[in-house]
Coordinates of C-alpha atoms in Angstrom, one line a residue:
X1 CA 0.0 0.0 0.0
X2 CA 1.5 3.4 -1.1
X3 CA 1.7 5.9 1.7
X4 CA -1.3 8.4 1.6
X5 CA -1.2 12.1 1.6
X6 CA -1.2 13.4 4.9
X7 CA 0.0 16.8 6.9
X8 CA 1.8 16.8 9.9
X9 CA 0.9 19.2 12.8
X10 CA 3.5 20.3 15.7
X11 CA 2.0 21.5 18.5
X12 CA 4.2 23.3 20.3
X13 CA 3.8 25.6 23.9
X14 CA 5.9 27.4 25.6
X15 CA 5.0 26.8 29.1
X16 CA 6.8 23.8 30.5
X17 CA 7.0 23.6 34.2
X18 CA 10.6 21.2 33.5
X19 CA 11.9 23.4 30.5
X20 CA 11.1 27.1 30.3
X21 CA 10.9 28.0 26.7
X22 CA 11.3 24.3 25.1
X23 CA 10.3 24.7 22.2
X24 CA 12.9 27.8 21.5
X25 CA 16.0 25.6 23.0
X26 CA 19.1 25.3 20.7
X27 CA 20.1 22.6 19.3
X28 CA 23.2 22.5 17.1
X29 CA 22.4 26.2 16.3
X30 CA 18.6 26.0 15.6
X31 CA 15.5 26.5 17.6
X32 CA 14.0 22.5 19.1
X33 CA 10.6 23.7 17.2
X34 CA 12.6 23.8 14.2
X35 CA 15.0 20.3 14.2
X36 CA 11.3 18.6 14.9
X37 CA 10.0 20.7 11.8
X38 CA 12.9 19.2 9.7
X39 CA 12.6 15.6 10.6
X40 CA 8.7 16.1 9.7
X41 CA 10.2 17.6 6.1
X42 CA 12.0 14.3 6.1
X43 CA 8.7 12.0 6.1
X44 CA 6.3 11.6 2.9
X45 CA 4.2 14.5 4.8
X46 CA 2.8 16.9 1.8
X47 CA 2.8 19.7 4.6
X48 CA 4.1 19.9 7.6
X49 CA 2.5 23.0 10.1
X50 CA 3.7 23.8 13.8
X51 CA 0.9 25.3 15.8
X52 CA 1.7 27.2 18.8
X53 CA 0.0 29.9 21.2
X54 CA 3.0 31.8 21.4
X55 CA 4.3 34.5 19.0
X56 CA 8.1 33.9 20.0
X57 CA 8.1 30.5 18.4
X58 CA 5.9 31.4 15.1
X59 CA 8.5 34.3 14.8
X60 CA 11.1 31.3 15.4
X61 CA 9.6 28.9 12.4
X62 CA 9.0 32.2 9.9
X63 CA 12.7 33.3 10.6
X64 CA 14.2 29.7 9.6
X65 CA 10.8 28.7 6.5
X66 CA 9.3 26.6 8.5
X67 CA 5.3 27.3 8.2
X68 CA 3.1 27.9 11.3
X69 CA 0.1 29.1 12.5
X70 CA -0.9 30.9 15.7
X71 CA -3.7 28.7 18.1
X72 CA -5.7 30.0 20.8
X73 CA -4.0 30.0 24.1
X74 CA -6.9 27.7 26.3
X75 CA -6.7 24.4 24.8
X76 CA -7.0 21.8 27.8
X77 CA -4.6 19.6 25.3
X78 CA -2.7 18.9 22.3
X79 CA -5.5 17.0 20.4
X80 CA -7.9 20.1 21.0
X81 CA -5.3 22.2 19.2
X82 CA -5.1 19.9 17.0
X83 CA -9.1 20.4 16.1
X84 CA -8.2 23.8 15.9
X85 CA -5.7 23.5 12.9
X86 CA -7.7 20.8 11.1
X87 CA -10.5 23.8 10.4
X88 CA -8.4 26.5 9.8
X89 CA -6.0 24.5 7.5
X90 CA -9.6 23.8 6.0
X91 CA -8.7 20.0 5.6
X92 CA -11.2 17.7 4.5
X93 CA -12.5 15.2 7.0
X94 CA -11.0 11.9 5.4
X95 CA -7.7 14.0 5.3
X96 CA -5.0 12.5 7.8
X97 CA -3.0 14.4 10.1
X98 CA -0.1 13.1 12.1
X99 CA 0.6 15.0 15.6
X100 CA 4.3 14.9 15.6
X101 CA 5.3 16.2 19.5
X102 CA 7.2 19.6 19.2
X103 CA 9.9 17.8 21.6
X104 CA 10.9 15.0 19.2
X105 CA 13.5 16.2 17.3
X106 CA 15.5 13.1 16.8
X107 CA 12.1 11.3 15.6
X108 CA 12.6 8.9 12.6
X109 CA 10.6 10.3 9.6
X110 CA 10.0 6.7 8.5
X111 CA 7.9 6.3 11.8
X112 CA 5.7 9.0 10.8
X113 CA 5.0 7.9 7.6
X114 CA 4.4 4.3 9.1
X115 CA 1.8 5.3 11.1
X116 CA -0.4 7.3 8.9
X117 CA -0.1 4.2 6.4
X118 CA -1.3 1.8 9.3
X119 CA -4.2 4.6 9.4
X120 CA -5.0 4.5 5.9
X121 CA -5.2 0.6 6.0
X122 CA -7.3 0.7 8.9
X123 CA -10.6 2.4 7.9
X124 CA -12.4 1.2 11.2
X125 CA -10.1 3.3 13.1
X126 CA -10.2 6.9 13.9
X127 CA -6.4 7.1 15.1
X128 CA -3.6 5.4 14.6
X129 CA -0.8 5.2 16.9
X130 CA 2.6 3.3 17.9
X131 CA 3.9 0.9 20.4
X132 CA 7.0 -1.1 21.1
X133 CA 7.9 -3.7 23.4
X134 CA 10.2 -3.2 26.9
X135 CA 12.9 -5.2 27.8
X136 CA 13.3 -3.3 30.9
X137 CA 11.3 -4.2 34.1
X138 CA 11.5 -0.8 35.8
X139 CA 9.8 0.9 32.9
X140 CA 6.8 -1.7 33.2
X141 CA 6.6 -0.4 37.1
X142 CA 7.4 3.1 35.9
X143 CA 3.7 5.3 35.9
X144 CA 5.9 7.5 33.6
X145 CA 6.0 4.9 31.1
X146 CA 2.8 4.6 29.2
X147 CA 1.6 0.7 28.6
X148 CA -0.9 -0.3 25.9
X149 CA -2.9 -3.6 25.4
X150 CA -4.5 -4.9 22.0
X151 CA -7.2 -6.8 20.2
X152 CA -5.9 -9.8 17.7
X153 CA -6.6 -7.1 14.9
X154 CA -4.0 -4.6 16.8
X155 CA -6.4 -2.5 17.6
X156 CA -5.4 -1.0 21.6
X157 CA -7.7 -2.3 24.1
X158 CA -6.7 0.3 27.4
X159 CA -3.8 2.4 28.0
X160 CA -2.6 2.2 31.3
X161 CA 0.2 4.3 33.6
X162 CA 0.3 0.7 35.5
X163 CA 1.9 -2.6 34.4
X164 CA -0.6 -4.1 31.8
X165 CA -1.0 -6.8 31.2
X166 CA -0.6 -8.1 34.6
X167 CA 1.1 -11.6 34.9
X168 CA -0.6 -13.1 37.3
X169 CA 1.6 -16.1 37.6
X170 CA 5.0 -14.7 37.8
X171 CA 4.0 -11.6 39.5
X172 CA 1.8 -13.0 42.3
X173 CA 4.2 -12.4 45.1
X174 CA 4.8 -8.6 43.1
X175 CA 3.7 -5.7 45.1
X176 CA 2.5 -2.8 42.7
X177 CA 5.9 -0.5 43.1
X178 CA 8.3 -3.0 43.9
X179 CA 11.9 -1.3 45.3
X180 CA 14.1 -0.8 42.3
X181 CA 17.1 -4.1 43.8
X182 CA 13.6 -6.0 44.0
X183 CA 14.6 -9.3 41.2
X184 CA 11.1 -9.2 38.8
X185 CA 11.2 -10.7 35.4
X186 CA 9.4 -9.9 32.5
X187 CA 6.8 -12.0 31.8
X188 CA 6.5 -13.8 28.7
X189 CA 4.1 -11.9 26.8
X190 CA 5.7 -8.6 25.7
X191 CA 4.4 -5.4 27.3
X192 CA 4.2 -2.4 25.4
X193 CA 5.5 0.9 25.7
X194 CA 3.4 3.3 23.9
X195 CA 4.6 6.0 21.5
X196 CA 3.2 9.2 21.9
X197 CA 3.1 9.6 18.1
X198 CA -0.3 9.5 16.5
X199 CA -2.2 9.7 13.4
X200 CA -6.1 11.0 13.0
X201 CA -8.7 11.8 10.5
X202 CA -9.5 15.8 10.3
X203 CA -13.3 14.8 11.0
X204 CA -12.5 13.0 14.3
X205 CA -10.5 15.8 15.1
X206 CA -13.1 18.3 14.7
X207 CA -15.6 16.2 16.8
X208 CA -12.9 15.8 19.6
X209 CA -13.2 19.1 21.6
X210 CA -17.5 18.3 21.6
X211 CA -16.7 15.2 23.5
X212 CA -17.2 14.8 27.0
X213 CA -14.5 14.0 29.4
X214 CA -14.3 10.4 30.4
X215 CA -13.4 9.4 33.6
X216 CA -10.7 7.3 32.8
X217 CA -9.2 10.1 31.2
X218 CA -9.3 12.0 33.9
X219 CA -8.1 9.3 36.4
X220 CA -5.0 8.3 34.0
X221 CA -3.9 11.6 32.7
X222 CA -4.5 10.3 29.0
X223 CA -6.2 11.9 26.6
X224 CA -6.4 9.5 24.6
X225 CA -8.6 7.1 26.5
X226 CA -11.4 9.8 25.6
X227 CA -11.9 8.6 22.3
X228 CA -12.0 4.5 23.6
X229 CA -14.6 5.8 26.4
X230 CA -16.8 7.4 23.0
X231 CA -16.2 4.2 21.1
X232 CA -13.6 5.2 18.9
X233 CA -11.1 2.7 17.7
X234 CA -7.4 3.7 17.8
X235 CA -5.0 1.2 15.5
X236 CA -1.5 0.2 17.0
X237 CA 1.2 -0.2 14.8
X238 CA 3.9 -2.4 17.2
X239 CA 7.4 -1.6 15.7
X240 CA 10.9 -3.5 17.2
X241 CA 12.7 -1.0 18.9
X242 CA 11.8 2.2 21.0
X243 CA 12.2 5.5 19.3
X244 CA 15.2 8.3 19.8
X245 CA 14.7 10.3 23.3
X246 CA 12.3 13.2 22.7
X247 CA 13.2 16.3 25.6
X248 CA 11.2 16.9 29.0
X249 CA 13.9 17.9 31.2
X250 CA 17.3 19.8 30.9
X251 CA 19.3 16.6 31.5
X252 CA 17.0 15.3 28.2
X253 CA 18.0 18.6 26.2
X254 CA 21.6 17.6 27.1
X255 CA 21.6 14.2 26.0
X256 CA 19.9 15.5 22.3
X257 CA 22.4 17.9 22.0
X258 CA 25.1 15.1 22.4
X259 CA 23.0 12.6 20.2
X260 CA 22.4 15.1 17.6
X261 CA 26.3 16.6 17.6
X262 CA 27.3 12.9 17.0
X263 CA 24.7 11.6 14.4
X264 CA 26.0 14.9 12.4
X265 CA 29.9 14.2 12.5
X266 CA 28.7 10.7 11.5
X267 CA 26.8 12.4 8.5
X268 CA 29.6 14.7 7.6
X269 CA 29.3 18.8 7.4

């Protein structure tokens, strides 16, 4: 299957309790904003928009040709700036849109085009999304590290801060934050890490902000379980390996700095 049109939206705020200013932080001697915009140019993507409530970083993009467009400033979440976009990018309501994280800039751009194929192939789905398995107990007992369970189609089943799916038999004796020296092995069937890379169809996107809250939302701290609470189906693509850091923290902006410095000395000037 050839890999459909699609735009990619990067939402990007400045207020970060971790990072002041994220999205303007420097990396190898351009705005974070901007290295995500580039790996986004990278993909199949026929456009690639950064949305933001803040003039500083749309001044940022223009400066450097990067296109983006100014949101309004109360959206309770990404996706809901997202909605925003899809109507005044006037996008059709079969069009996709892949929400590329405006803290990613080391994402693959063959990951974005891989999960707006899986959403093209999946027309019972309104999102697509990714996943990979952990080979690393304290992440499954990490709430930081989002967990996903699916159907046999792939479809996700519940997203979960907590370790899902829990193995009964080798975790019996497992008390629900075990101390890090505690010995706990993975069980046999892989947990998954979710990626917080998705893929949507305009019209769902449009309908999102007239949805109601769910409670499991609310009580998780994912958005996404809004859309399972209203019925909506949301397609997992499962891939091998977990994806490059993205940047939440100023010991994360360090680490991309180094990671990027050394994939462009591999790459030459």
């Amino acid at each position: 299957m050839t890999i459909p049109d699609f735009t990619v939206v990067i939402p990007a705020r400045m207020a970060s309790t971790r990072l002041p200013d994220k999205p303007l932080a420097d990396i190898g001697g351009h705005p974070m904003i901007v290295r995500v915009a580039e790996r986004a140019h990278a993909s199949s993507a026929r456009r690639t928009v950064v949305a933001t409530d803040a003039p500083a970083v749309a001044e940022a993009c223009a400066a450097r040709g990067v296109e983006a467009v100014l949101t309004r400033a109360d959206h309770p979440s990404g996706t809901d700036r997202l909605s925003e976009v899809a109507t005044l990018l006037g996008l059709p309501d079969d069009a996709i849109v892949v929400n590329v994280q405006g803290d990613e800039p080391l994402i693959d751009p063959l990951l974005i085009d891989e999960v707006a194929l899986h959403l093209a192939a999946h027309p019972d789905c309104a999102i697509s999304t990714a996943a990979h398995p952990l080979d690393d107990i304290a992440d499954v007992f990490n709430p930081n590290v989002v967990k996903v369970v699916c159907d046999a189609a792939g479809r996700a089943l519940y997203f979960s801060r907590a370790p899902i799916p829990w193995s009964r038999d080798a975790w019996s004796a497992v008390p629900a934050q075990p101390a890090a020296s505690a010995q706990v092995a993975l069980p046999s069937m892989p947990v998954l890490r979710h990626i917080g890379l998705y893929a949507y169809r305009a019209g769902f996107l449009r309908r999102f902000p007239t949805l109601a809250a769910a409670p499991l939302e609310q009580t998780e701290a994912l958005e996404q379980l809004r859309a399972m609470w209203h019925g909506e189906r949301i397609g997992v693509l499962v891939t091998a390996s977990a994806p490059a850091p993205g940047v939440d923290t100023p010991a994360d902006l360090e680490r991309v700095r180094a990671l990027w410095a050394d994939g462009m000395s591999q790459d030459g000037p």
